[in-house]
XYZ file of C-alpha atoms in Angstrom:
360
model
C 22.853 165.244 313.194
C 21.034 166.280 310.533
C 19.823 169.300 312.057
C 21.524 171.958 313.236
C 20.021 174.381 316.348
C 23.232 177.311 315.979
C 22.776 179.768 318.688
C 20.828 177.772 321.191
C 21.640 177.660 324.812
C 21.959 175.127 328.036
C 23.614 174.745 330.886
C 24.108 171.205 332.052
C 24.853 170.981 335.555
C 26.505 167.999 336.381
C 27.728 166.434 339.848
C 31.317 164.978 340.432
C 34.043 164.584 337.526
C 32.333 164.405 334.417
C 35.411 162.762 333.092
C 34.594 159.640 335.452
C 34.439 156.224 334.287
C 31.258 155.955 334.672
C 27.915 154.604 332.234
C 25.978 157.890 333.274
C 28.929 160.164 332.754
C 30.011 158.998 329.873
C 26.555 159.074 328.707
C 26.745 162.976 329.458
C 29.946 163.463 327.995
C 29.051 162.175 324.875
C 25.723 163.940 324.544
C 27.507 167.057 324.917
C 29.986 166.610 322.448
C 27.161 165.735 320.382
C 24.894 169.035 320.922
C 28.080 171.385 320.541
C 28.467 169.517 317.021
C 25.410 170.906 315.837
C 25.290 174.276 316.844
C 24.280 173.734 320.478
C 25.701 176.639 323.136
C 26.083 174.469 326.002
C 27.897 175.656 329.458
C 29.225 172.567 331.986
C 29.284 173.443 335.700
C 30.116 171.766 338.046
C 28.582 170.846 341.189
C 30.637 168.751 343.433
C 31.203 165.836 344.896
C 29.090 163.957 347.538
C 26.400 162.923 345.382
C 23.695 161.577 346.422
C 24.221 162.372 349.594
C 26.492 165.900 349.202
C 27.814 167.508 352.184
C 27.135 171.695 353.031
C 29.952 172.660 351.050
C 28.425 170.856 347.779
C 25.320 172.022 348.374
C 25.940 175.805 348.943
C 28.381 175.242 345.617
C 25.196 174.159 343.984
C 23.965 177.019 345.088
C 25.784 179.601 343.607
C 25.487 177.649 340.212
C 22.185 178.046 339.868
C 21.451 181.016 341.169
C 24.066 182.513 339.196
C 21.965 181.131 335.941
C 20.647 184.076 333.571
C 16.738 183.877 333.547
C 14.483 181.660 330.834
C 17.635 179.803 331.089
C 17.592 176.051 329.894
C 19.013 173.951 332.787
C 19.808 170.689 332.226
C 20.263 168.278 335.664
C 21.842 165.619 335.702
C 19.795 162.994 337.854
C 22.307 161.660 340.309
C 22.550 165.491 342.031
C 18.237 166.648 340.821
C 17.221 164.275 342.368
C 17.859 165.794 345.715
C 17.423 169.314 344.841
C 13.981 169.008 345.394
C 13.795 172.556 347.603
C 16.453 174.705 345.081
C 14.530 172.641 342.013
C 11.176 174.768 343.462
C 13.169 177.728 344.586
C 13.666 178.693 340.898
C 11.338 176.439 338.915
C 9.464 179.855 337.415
C 13.206 181.637 337.003
C 14.049 178.128 335.328
C 13.803 176.012 332.640
C 14.713 172.734 334.073
C 15.009 169.984 332.229
C 16.167 166.661 334.166
C 18.844 163.356 332.791
C 17.322 160.170 334.916
C 19.461 157.028 333.857
C 17.974 155.518 336.399
C 15.598 156.751 340.226
C 18.035 157.359 343.289
C 16.018 155.162 345.169
C 16.681 151.302 342.979
C 20.763 151.777 344.725
C 21.014 148.402 345.595
C 21.977 148.250 349.291
C 20.004 151.346 350.556
C 18.387 150.720 353.786
C 14.324 151.488 353.713
C 14.436 155.087 355.515
C 16.719 156.005 353.261
C 15.350 154.829 349.889
C 11.907 156.395 351.275
C 13.301 159.863 351.358
C 15.557 159.356 347.960
C 12.018 158.371 346.722
C 10.131 161.760 348.159
C 13.037 164.032 347.327
C 13.509 163.020 343.626
C 9.585 163.287 343.368
C 9.654 166.615 344.400
C 11.965 167.379 342.855
C 10.476 166.108 339.348
C 7.831 168.358 340.005
C 9.177 170.871 338.953
C 10.791 170.364 335.648
C 9.250 171.417 332.241
C 11.179 167.924 330.515
C 12.035 164.795 331.905
C 15.175 162.686 329.527
C 15.322 159.070 330.860
C 17.928 156.500 329.252
C 15.490 153.558 328.049
C 11.611 153.033 327.869
C 12.186 151.051 331.649
C 12.931 154.155 333.396
C 10.281 156.526 331.116
C 7.985 153.720 332.494
C 8.924 153.664 335.782
C 8.195 157.581 336.066
C 4.468 156.788 336.749
C 5.692 155.955 340.148
C 6.990 159.090 340.626
C 3.552 161.472 338.902
C 6.023 162.680 336.816
C 2.779 162.579 332.864
C 3.921 160.658 329.953
C 3.692 164.178 328.137
C 7.550 165.350 330.135
C 9.638 162.192 329.522
C 11.489 161.627 326.509
C 13.530 158.852 325.631
C 17.293 158.937 325.235
C 18.998 156.043 324.487
C 23.055 155.568 324.405
C 24.287 155.304 321.019
C 27.983 153.334 320.205
C 29.914 154.339 317.546
C 30.896 151.609 314.905
C 33.535 149.191 316.322
C 34.761 145.588 314.645
C 33.755 142.580 315.802
C 35.685 141.167 318.823
C 38.413 138.405 317.275
C 38.405 136.898 320.811
C 41.044 135.236 323.139
C 41.639 132.305 320.589
C 42.954 130.286 324.027
C 41.750 126.976 324.979
C 39.480 128.480 327.734
C 37.225 131.053 327.610
C 37.813 135.267 328.172
C 35.159 136.854 329.894
C 34.730 140.105 330.335
C 32.389 142.533 332.854
C 33.014 146.341 332.337
C 30.874 147.972 335.385
C 32.082 150.110 338.243
C 32.744 147.815 342.029
C 29.566 148.673 343.328
C 27.125 146.240 344.981
C 24.014 147.311 342.184
C 26.631 144.972 339.452
C 26.770 141.750 341.051
C 30.531 141.196 341.409
C 30.253 139.024 344.442
C 27.663 136.760 343.081
C 29.402 136.512 339.773
C 32.748 135.297 342.108
C 30.161 132.977 343.958
C 29.017 131.661 340.654
C 32.525 130.879 338.935
C 33.357 129.393 342.309
C 31.778 126.521 341.800
C 33.125 125.885 337.827
C 37.210 126.081 338.862
C 37.368 122.431 337.275
C 36.503 124.450 333.483
C 38.698 127.026 331.536
C 38.568 130.248 331.567
C 39.671 134.114 333.093
C 37.402 136.828 333.628
C 38.535 140.504 333.157
C 36.669 143.249 335.073
C 37.092 146.592 334.720
C 35.953 148.824 336.295
C 37.024 151.492 339.064
C 37.636 150.076 342.283
C 37.895 153.706 344.534
C 33.860 154.625 343.963
C 33.374 152.228 346.439
C 35.705 151.304 348.574
C 34.602 148.500 351.368
C 32.725 146.819 347.924
C 35.902 146.477 345.827
C 37.953 145.234 349.694
C 35.008 142.481 350.269
C 35.313 141.403 346.340
C 38.965 141.530 346.276
C 38.664 139.338 350.240
C 36.235 136.821 348.361
C 38.505 136.212 344.864
C 41.344 134.950 347.898
C 38.348 133.695 349.892
C 37.742 130.831 346.201
C 41.222 130.750 345.225
C 40.606 132.850 342.527
C 43.501 135.284 342.625
C 44.847 133.465 339.283
C 40.856 133.630 337.400
C 39.785 136.932 337.836
C 40.999 139.774 337.243
C 40.806 143.422 338.506
C 41.986 146.084 336.197
C 40.199 148.785 337.933
C 39.225 151.854 336.087
C 40.111 152.528 332.370
C 40.017 155.187 330.061
C 37.512 155.415 327.300
C 39.837 154.555 324.677
C 41.328 151.534 326.111
C 38.202 149.440 326.794
C 38.321 148.811 323.110
C 41.095 146.183 323.830
C 39.024 144.178 326.563
C 36.409 143.839 324.413
C 38.663 142.334 321.415
C 39.879 140.388 323.361
C 36.569 138.943 325.159
C 35.436 135.768 324.102
C 31.520 136.426 326.067
C 30.211 139.964 328.228
C 28.679 138.914 332.137
C 27.110 141.645 333.836
C 24.737 140.578 336.619
C 23.565 143.601 337.619
C 20.639 144.041 340.245
C 19.141 146.931 338.526
C 20.335 149.187 335.686
C 18.415 152.125 333.542
C 20.064 151.058 330.009
C 23.483 149.358 330.557
C 25.622 150.942 328.212
C 27.861 148.699 328.488
C 25.783 145.642 327.657
C 25.840 147.610 324.289
C 28.557 147.982 323.511
C 29.661 144.421 323.594
C 26.750 143.926 321.766
C 28.134 146.201 319.232
C 31.065 144.095 318.846
C 28.927 140.911 318.641
C 28.950 139.373 322.543
C 27.691 136.386 323.093
C 25.868 138.291 326.616
C 25.249 136.069 330.454
C 22.868 138.948 332.382
C 20.056 139.964 334.410
C 16.238 140.568 333.420
C 17.084 143.586 336.412
C 15.832 146.704 335.209
C 16.056 147.845 331.734
C 18.436 145.147 330.800
C 15.440 143.548 328.412
C 15.036 145.909 326.678
C 18.999 146.532 325.956
C 20.118 143.088 325.700
C 17.311 140.949 322.564
C 16.596 137.540 323.260
C 18.873 136.400 320.785
C 21.803 137.584 321.757
C 22.416 137.420 325.608
C 20.975 134.633 328.685
C 18.938 136.965 331.110
C 18.026 135.204 334.289
C 16.607 136.839 337.872
C 18.370 138.934 339.441
C 20.130 137.883 342.291
C 20.040 133.392 341.472
C 23.312 132.336 341.619
C 22.425 128.671 340.192
C 20.481 129.943 337.472
C 23.565 132.704 336.936
C 25.993 129.410 337.774
C 24.103 127.482 335.349
C 24.076 130.158 332.557
C 28.008 131.009 332.704
C 28.440 126.607 332.365
C 26.118 126.261 329.258
C 28.204 129.209 327.724
C 31.515 127.756 328.473
C 30.396 124.397 327.619
C 27.976 124.360 324.468
C 29.810 126.233 321.646
C 26.604 125.553 319.107
C 24.773 128.284 322.085
C 28.207 130.377 322.154
C 27.739 131.074 318.489
C 23.847 131.200 318.259
C 24.352 133.783 321.189
C 27.092 135.569 318.808
C 25.282 135.722 315.700
C 22.065 137.169 317.608
C 24.918 140.232 318.711
C 25.865 140.633 314.979
C 22.363 141.185 314.494
C 21.490 142.994 316.988
C 24.931 145.903 316.856
C 22.683 146.916 313.537
C 19.571 148.580 315.492
C 21.874 150.564 318.061
C 22.120 153.719 317.187
C 24.935 155.775 317.446
C 26.120 158.749 319.433
C 25.146 161.526 316.811
C 21.462 159.943 316.556
C 21.397 160.337 320.475
C 22.029 163.434 320.376
C 19.821 164.776 317.607
C 17.205 163.267 319.735
C 18.660 165.304 322.714
C 18.163 167.770 321.045
C 14.811 167.591 319.987
C 13.514 166.921 323.246
C 15.401 169.991 325.278
C 13.787 172.244 322.646
C 10.509 169.931 323.700
C 10.849 171.061 326.643
C 11.351 174.912 325.902
C 7.878 174.994 324.673
C 6.269 173.594 327.841
C 5.042 175.712 330.324
C 5.976 175.061 334.345
C 4.756 172.159 335.640
C 3.458 173.459 339.319
Protein backbone atom coordinates (compact mmCIF):
# COMPACT_ATOMS: atom_id res chain seq x y z
CA UNK A 1 0.00 0.00 0.00
CA UNK A 2 1.73 3.14 -1.17
CA UNK A 3 -0.10 5.76 0.95
CA UNK A 4 0.44 5.91 4.70
CA UNK A 5 -2.43 6.66 7.06
CA UNK A 6 -0.53 6.86 10.35
CA UNK A 7 -2.75 8.00 13.18
CA UNK A 8 -6.03 7.35 11.37
CA UNK A 9 -8.52 5.42 13.49
CA UNK A 10 -11.62 3.38 12.84
CA UNK A 11 -13.76 0.85 14.63
CA UNK A 12 -14.74 -2.29 12.73
CA UNK A 13 -18.01 -3.80 13.98
CA UNK A 14 -18.38 -7.45 12.99
CA UNK A 15 -21.28 -9.84 13.61
CA UNK A 16 -20.57 -13.48 14.37
CA UNK A 17 -17.05 -14.87 14.24
CA UNK A 18 -14.48 -12.85 12.29
CA UNK A 19 -12.43 -16.03 11.89
CA UNK A 20 -15.25 -17.89 10.13
CA UNK A 21 -14.29 -19.32 6.76
CA UNK A 22 -16.69 -17.49 4.46
CA UNK A 23 -16.01 -15.01 1.69
CA UNK A 24 -17.42 -12.09 3.66
CA UNK A 25 -15.35 -12.70 6.76
CA UNK A 26 -12.25 -13.42 4.68
CA UNK A 27 -12.73 -10.03 3.04
CA UNK A 28 -13.11 -8.33 6.42
CA UNK A 29 -9.96 -9.98 7.81
CA UNK A 30 -7.80 -9.04 4.84
CA UNK A 31 -9.05 -5.45 4.77
CA UNK A 32 -8.42 -5.00 8.50
CA UNK A 33 -4.92 -6.42 8.07
CA UNK A 34 -4.22 -4.12 5.10
CA UNK A 35 -5.49 -1.04 6.95
CA UNK A 36 -3.28 -1.78 9.92
CA UNK A 37 -0.29 -2.35 7.64
CA UNK A 38 -0.76 1.16 6.22
CA UNK A 39 -0.85 2.85 9.61
CA UNK A 40 -4.53 2.75 10.58
CA UNK A 41 -5.44 1.97 14.18
CA UNK A 42 -8.31 -0.49 13.80
CA UNK A 43 -10.34 -1.65 16.77
CA UNK A 44 -12.46 -4.74 16.09
CA UNK A 45 -15.69 -5.14 18.04
CA UNK A 46 -17.68 -8.40 18.03
CA UNK A 47 -21.45 -7.90 17.91
CA UNK A 48 -22.57 -11.42 18.72
CA UNK A 49 -24.22 -14.18 16.73
CA UNK A 50 -27.45 -14.65 14.82
CA UNK A 51 -27.36 -11.75 12.37
CA UNK A 52 -29.34 -10.86 10.31
CA UNK A 53 -31.88 -12.38 12.72
CA UNK A 54 -30.24 -11.58 16.05
CA UNK A 55 -31.69 -12.54 19.41
CA UNK A 56 -32.31 -9.89 22.07
CA UNK A 57 -28.94 -10.65 23.70
CA UNK A 58 -27.01 -9.90 20.51
CA UNK A 59 -28.96 -6.67 19.97
CA UNK A 60 -28.27 -5.57 23.54
CA UNK A 61 -24.58 -6.36 23.11
CA UNK A 62 -24.49 -4.36 19.88
CA UNK A 63 -26.14 -1.39 21.56
CA UNK A 64 -23.52 -1.48 24.33
CA UNK A 65 -20.69 -1.58 21.77
CA UNK A 66 -22.10 1.36 19.82
CA UNK A 67 -22.82 3.45 22.91
CA UNK A 68 -19.23 2.96 24.09
CA UNK A 69 -17.76 4.38 20.86
CA UNK A 70 -16.40 7.90 21.35
CA UNK A 71 -18.10 10.86 19.72
CA UNK A 72 -16.97 11.35 16.14
CA UNK A 73 -15.73 7.77 15.79
CA UNK A 74 -15.52 6.31 12.29
CA UNK A 75 -17.54 3.10 12.60
CA UNK A 76 -17.35 0.52 9.79
CA UNK A 77 -20.11 -2.05 10.16
CA UNK A 78 -20.40 -5.27 8.19
CA UNK A 79 -23.69 -5.21 6.30
CA UNK A 80 -24.79 -8.59 7.68
CA UNK A 81 -25.51 -6.66 10.88
CA UNK A 82 -25.92 -3.06 9.75
CA UNK A 83 -28.92 -3.83 7.55
CA UNK A 84 -31.03 -4.70 10.61
CA UNK A 85 -29.67 -1.96 12.90
CA UNK A 86 -31.71 0.85 11.38
CA UNK A 87 -32.99 2.27 14.67
CA UNK A 88 -29.56 2.17 16.31
CA UNK A 89 -27.95 3.70 13.24
CA UNK A 90 -30.26 6.71 13.25
CA UNK A 91 -30.04 7.12 17.03
CA UNK A 92 -26.27 7.67 16.74
CA UNK A 93 -26.12 9.22 13.26
CA UNK A 94 -25.26 12.69 14.55
CA UNK A 95 -22.62 11.37 16.95
CA UNK A 96 -20.83 8.72 14.85
CA UNK A 97 -19.57 8.56 11.30
CA UNK A 98 -21.16 5.40 9.93
CA UNK A 99 -19.74 3.46 6.99
CA UNK A 100 -21.60 0.35 5.86
CA UNK A 101 -19.71 -2.51 4.24
CA UNK A 102 -22.29 -4.23 2.02
CA UNK A 103 -21.21 -7.56 0.56
CA UNK A 104 -24.70 -8.03 -0.86
CA UNK A 105 -28.12 -6.73 0.25
CA UNK A 106 -29.76 -8.91 2.89
CA UNK A 107 -33.07 -9.09 1.05
CA UNK A 108 -31.38 -10.89 -1.88
CA UNK A 109 -30.63 -14.02 0.14
CA UNK A 110 -32.14 -17.15 -1.45
CA UNK A 111 -35.13 -18.81 0.23
CA UNK A 112 -36.67 -15.84 2.01
CA UNK A 113 -40.45 -15.63 2.19
CA UNK A 114 -41.91 -12.40 0.74
CA UNK A 115 -42.68 -10.87 4.14
CA UNK A 116 -39.16 -11.44 5.45
CA UNK A 117 -37.65 -10.21 2.21
CA UNK A 118 -39.66 -7.00 2.39
CA UNK A 119 -38.80 -6.46 6.06
CA UNK A 120 -35.07 -6.83 5.37
CA UNK A 121 -35.28 -4.47 2.41
CA UNK A 122 -37.04 -1.80 4.48
CA UNK A 123 -34.69 -2.06 7.46
CA UNK A 124 -31.59 -1.94 5.24
CA UNK A 125 -32.97 1.00 3.28
CA UNK A 126 -33.55 2.93 6.52
CA UNK A 127 -30.15 1.97 7.93
CA UNK A 128 -28.29 3.07 4.79
CA UNK A 129 -29.95 6.47 4.99
CA UNK A 130 -27.86 7.14 8.12
CA UNK A 131 -24.41 6.51 6.66
CA UNK A 132 -21.61 8.81 5.51
CA UNK A 133 -20.57 6.19 2.98
CA UNK A 134 -21.18 2.68 1.70
CA UNK A 135 -18.41 0.36 0.55
CA UNK A 136 -19.45 -2.50 -1.73
CA UNK A 137 -17.46 -5.35 -3.23
CA UNK A 138 -18.61 -5.12 -6.85
CA UNK A 139 -19.95 -2.66 -9.43
CA UNK A 140 -23.10 -4.79 -9.59
CA UNK A 141 -23.87 -4.22 -5.91
CA UNK A 142 -23.12 -0.51 -6.32
CA UNK A 143 -25.71 -0.29 -9.09
CA UNK A 144 -28.21 -2.20 -6.98
CA UNK A 145 -28.06 0.32 -4.15
CA UNK A 146 -30.08 2.75 -6.27
CA UNK A 147 -33.10 0.71 -5.19
CA UNK A 148 -32.25 1.50 -1.56
CA UNK A 149 -32.09 5.24 -2.14
CA UNK A 150 -28.32 5.53 -1.69
CA UNK A 151 -26.81 8.32 -3.83
CA UNK A 152 -23.99 7.04 -6.07
CA UNK A 153 -21.74 9.76 -4.63
CA UNK A 154 -21.76 7.94 -1.29
CA UNK A 155 -20.85 4.52 -2.73
CA UNK A 156 -17.31 3.21 -3.25
CA UNK A 157 -16.47 -0.08 -4.95
CA UNK A 158 -13.59 -2.03 -3.41
CA UNK A 159 -13.41 -5.48 -4.96
CA UNK A 160 -11.70 -8.27 -3.00
CA UNK A 161 -8.04 -8.92 -3.55
CA UNK A 162 -6.13 -12.11 -4.22
CA UNK A 163 -2.60 -13.15 -3.48
CA UNK A 164 -0.21 -14.38 -6.14
CA UNK A 165 -0.61 -18.13 -6.57
CA UNK A 166 0.88 -20.68 -8.96
CA UNK A 167 -1.40 -22.09 -11.65
CA UNK A 168 -3.29 -25.20 -10.67
CA UNK A 169 -1.51 -28.40 -11.65
CA UNK A 170 -4.76 -30.38 -11.86
CA UNK A 171 -5.65 -33.89 -10.80
CA UNK A 172 -3.51 -35.70 -13.34
CA UNK A 173 -6.15 -38.42 -13.62
CA UNK A 174 -8.35 -39.63 -16.44
CA UNK A 175 -11.47 -37.88 -15.17
CA UNK A 176 -12.02 -34.28 -14.22
CA UNK A 177 -11.65 -33.13 -10.64
CA UNK A 178 -14.26 -30.42 -10.09
CA UNK A 179 -14.02 -28.03 -7.16
CA UNK A 180 -16.74 -25.99 -5.46
CA UNK A 181 -15.78 -23.70 -2.56
CA UNK A 182 -18.88 -22.34 -0.83
CA UNK A 183 -20.79 -22.74 2.40
CA UNK A 184 -23.64 -25.24 2.12
CA UNK A 185 -26.53 -22.78 1.92
CA UNK A 186 -29.39 -22.65 -0.61
CA UNK A 187 -27.99 -19.56 -2.34
CA UNK A 188 -24.87 -21.41 -3.48
CA UNK A 189 -26.84 -23.93 -5.57
CA UNK A 190 -25.25 -27.21 -4.45
CA UNK A 191 -28.52 -29.10 -4.84
CA UNK A 192 -28.73 -27.99 -8.47
CA UNK A 193 -25.16 -29.15 -9.04
CA UNK A 194 -25.91 -32.60 -7.64
CA UNK A 195 -28.96 -32.86 -9.91
CA UNK A 196 -26.94 -31.82 -12.96
CA UNK A 197 -24.15 -34.30 -12.27
CA UNK A 198 -26.51 -37.18 -11.47
CA UNK A 199 -27.22 -37.76 -15.17
CA UNK A 200 -23.50 -37.66 -16.05
CA UNK A 201 -22.46 -40.67 -14.03
CA UNK A 202 -21.22 -42.47 -17.14
CA UNK A 203 -18.50 -39.80 -17.45
CA UNK A 204 -15.33 -39.75 -15.37
CA UNK A 205 -15.42 -36.99 -12.77
CA UNK A 206 -15.30 -36.26 -9.06
CA UNK A 207 -16.64 -33.22 -7.22
CA UNK A 208 -14.93 -31.81 -4.13
CA UNK A 209 -17.08 -29.41 -2.11
CA UNK A 210 -15.33 -27.26 0.49
CA UNK A 211 -17.48 -25.21 2.82
CA UNK A 212 -19.23 -25.19 6.16
CA UNK A 213 -21.84 -27.88 6.78
CA UNK A 214 -23.03 -26.21 10.00
CA UNK A 215 -23.97 -22.68 8.88
CA UNK A 216 -27.25 -24.08 7.52
CA UNK A 217 -27.55 -27.58 8.97
CA UNK A 218 -30.89 -28.25 7.28
CA UNK A 219 -29.48 -27.41 3.84
CA UNK A 220 -26.43 -29.61 4.46
CA UNK A 221 -28.59 -32.51 5.60
CA UNK A 222 -30.84 -32.24 2.54
CA UNK A 223 -27.78 -32.15 0.30
CA UNK A 224 -26.37 -35.31 1.88
CA UNK A 225 -29.72 -37.01 1.35
CA UNK A 226 -29.76 -35.95 -2.31
CA UNK A 227 -26.22 -37.29 -2.84
CA UNK A 228 -27.16 -40.63 -1.28
CA UNK A 229 -30.41 -40.85 -3.23
CA UNK A 230 -28.55 -40.32 -6.50
CA UNK A 231 -25.89 -42.88 -5.57
CA UNK A 232 -23.13 -40.28 -5.71
CA UNK A 233 -21.47 -40.75 -2.35
CA UNK A 234 -18.28 -42.05 -4.00
CA UNK A 235 -18.25 -39.24 -6.55
CA UNK A 236 -19.08 -36.17 -4.44
CA UNK A 237 -16.95 -35.44 -1.38
CA UNK A 238 -18.15 -32.90 1.19
CA UNK A 239 -14.96 -31.81 2.93
CA UNK A 240 -16.64 -29.35 5.29
CA UNK A 241 -15.10 -26.16 6.59
CA UNK A 242 -11.43 -25.56 5.86
CA UNK A 243 -9.08 -22.84 7.05
CA UNK A 244 -7.91 -20.28 4.51
CA UNK A 245 -4.43 -21.80 4.55
CA UNK A 246 -5.80 -25.20 3.57
CA UNK A 247 -7.61 -24.01 0.45
CA UNK A 248 -4.61 -23.68 -1.92
CA UNK A 249 -4.15 -27.45 -1.98
CA UNK A 250 -7.74 -27.93 -3.16
CA UNK A 251 -7.38 -25.33 -5.91
CA UNK A 252 -4.04 -26.79 -7.01
CA UNK A 253 -5.50 -30.28 -7.46
CA UNK A 254 -8.60 -29.14 -9.38
CA UNK A 255 -9.18 -29.26 -13.14
CA UNK A 256 -12.10 -26.81 -13.11
CA UNK A 257 -14.18 -24.73 -10.72
CA UNK A 258 -17.99 -24.90 -10.43
CA UNK A 259 -20.30 -22.54 -8.52
CA UNK A 260 -24.00 -22.49 -9.54
CA UNK A 261 -25.00 -19.62 -7.21
CA UNK A 262 -28.34 -17.88 -7.28
CA UNK A 263 -26.68 -14.61 -6.25
CA UNK A 264 -23.16 -13.33 -5.52
CA UNK A 265 -22.11 -9.88 -4.36
CA UNK A 266 -18.73 -10.61 -5.97
CA UNK A 267 -17.72 -14.27 -5.75
CA UNK A 268 -14.34 -14.43 -4.01
CA UNK A 269 -13.97 -18.15 -4.63
CA UNK A 270 -14.40 -17.47 -8.34
CA UNK A 271 -11.60 -14.91 -8.24
CA UNK A 272 -9.40 -17.40 -6.39
CA UNK A 273 -10.10 -19.95 -9.13
CA UNK A 274 -9.13 -17.43 -11.81
CA UNK A 275 -5.98 -16.59 -9.87
CA UNK A 276 -4.96 -20.21 -10.38
CA UNK A 277 -5.96 -20.39 -14.04
CA UNK A 278 -8.95 -22.69 -13.51
CA UNK A 279 -11.79 -22.85 -16.07
CA UNK A 280 -15.05 -21.78 -14.45
CA UNK A 281 -18.63 -22.98 -14.76
CA UNK A 282 -20.99 -20.64 -12.93
CA UNK A 283 -24.12 -18.55 -13.42
CA UNK A 284 -25.06 -15.09 -14.61
CA UNK A 285 -26.38 -14.22 -11.15
CA UNK A 286 -25.51 -11.00 -9.35
CA UNK A 287 -21.94 -9.84 -9.76
CA UNK A 288 -20.60 -13.05 -11.28
CA UNK A 289 -20.43 -11.63 -14.84
CA UNK A 290 -18.36 -8.76 -13.40
CA UNK A 291 -15.98 -11.26 -11.81
CA UNK A 292 -15.64 -13.97 -14.47
CA UNK A 293 -14.74 -12.84 -18.01
CA UNK A 294 -16.47 -14.68 -20.85
CA UNK A 295 -13.10 -15.96 -22.03
CA UNK A 296 -12.49 -17.71 -18.71
CA UNK A 297 -15.81 -19.37 -17.97
CA UNK A 298 -19.23 -20.47 -19.09
CA UNK A 299 -22.03 -18.67 -17.25
CA UNK A 300 -25.51 -20.17 -17.39
CA UNK A 301 -28.84 -18.83 -16.11
CA UNK A 302 -29.20 -19.31 -12.34
CA UNK A 303 -31.44 -22.23 -11.46
CA UNK A 304 -31.30 -23.76 -14.97
CA UNK A 305 -30.24 -27.36 -14.38
CA UNK A 306 -30.36 -28.25 -18.08
CA UNK A 307 -27.97 -25.43 -19.03
CA UNK A 308 -25.71 -26.34 -16.11
CA UNK A 309 -25.63 -30.00 -17.16
CA UNK A 310 -24.88 -29.02 -20.75
CA UNK A 311 -21.96 -26.83 -19.70
CA UNK A 312 -20.55 -29.55 -17.44
CA UNK A 313 -20.86 -32.14 -20.21
CA UNK A 314 -18.99 -29.94 -22.65
CA UNK A 315 -16.32 -29.31 -20.05
CA UNK A 316 -15.85 -33.07 -19.71
CA UNK A 317 -15.95 -33.94 -23.40
CA UNK A 318 -14.26 -30.98 -25.10
CA UNK A 319 -10.61 -30.68 -24.02
CA UNK A 320 -9.94 -27.96 -26.58
CA UNK A 321 -12.70 -25.78 -25.10
CA UNK A 322 -11.44 -26.54 -21.63
CA UNK A 323 -7.95 -25.43 -22.65
CA UNK A 324 -9.42 -22.26 -24.18
CA UNK A 325 -11.16 -21.40 -20.92
CA UNK A 326 -7.98 -22.10 -18.99
CA UNK A 327 -6.09 -19.69 -21.25
CA UNK A 328 -8.77 -17.08 -20.57
CA UNK A 329 -8.46 -17.62 -16.84
CA UNK A 330 -4.68 -17.31 -17.05
CA UNK A 331 -5.15 -13.95 -18.78
CA UNK A 332 -7.77 -12.81 -16.26
CA UNK A 333 -5.54 -13.54 -13.28
CA UNK A 334 -3.18 -10.75 -14.34
CA UNK A 335 -5.94 -8.16 -13.87
CA UNK A 336 -6.95 -9.23 -10.36
CA UNK A 337 -6.05 -6.72 -7.63
CA UNK A 338 -3.92 -7.74 -4.66
CA UNK A 339 -5.18 -7.37 -1.10
CA UNK A 340 -2.66 -4.58 -0.70
CA UNK A 341 -4.29 -2.67 -3.57
CA UNK A 342 -7.81 -3.36 -2.27
CA UNK A 343 -6.78 -2.19 1.17
CA UNK A 344 -5.50 1.09 -0.27
CA UNK A 345 -8.82 1.67 -2.05
CA UNK A 346 -10.73 0.86 1.12
CA UNK A 347 -8.63 3.36 3.08
CA UNK A 348 -9.29 6.07 0.51
CA UNK A 349 -13.02 5.32 0.67
CA UNK A 350 -12.93 5.73 4.46
CA UNK A 351 -11.18 9.09 4.23
CA UNK A 352 -13.72 10.27 1.66
CA UNK A 353 -16.60 9.15 3.89
CA UNK A 354 -15.13 10.96 6.91
CA UNK A 355 -15.23 14.24 5.01
CA UNK A 356 -18.89 13.99 4.03
CA UNK A 357 -21.71 15.52 6.06
CA UNK A 358 -24.26 13.34 7.80
CA UNK A 359 -26.70 11.85 5.29
CA UNK A 360 -30.02 12.76 6.92
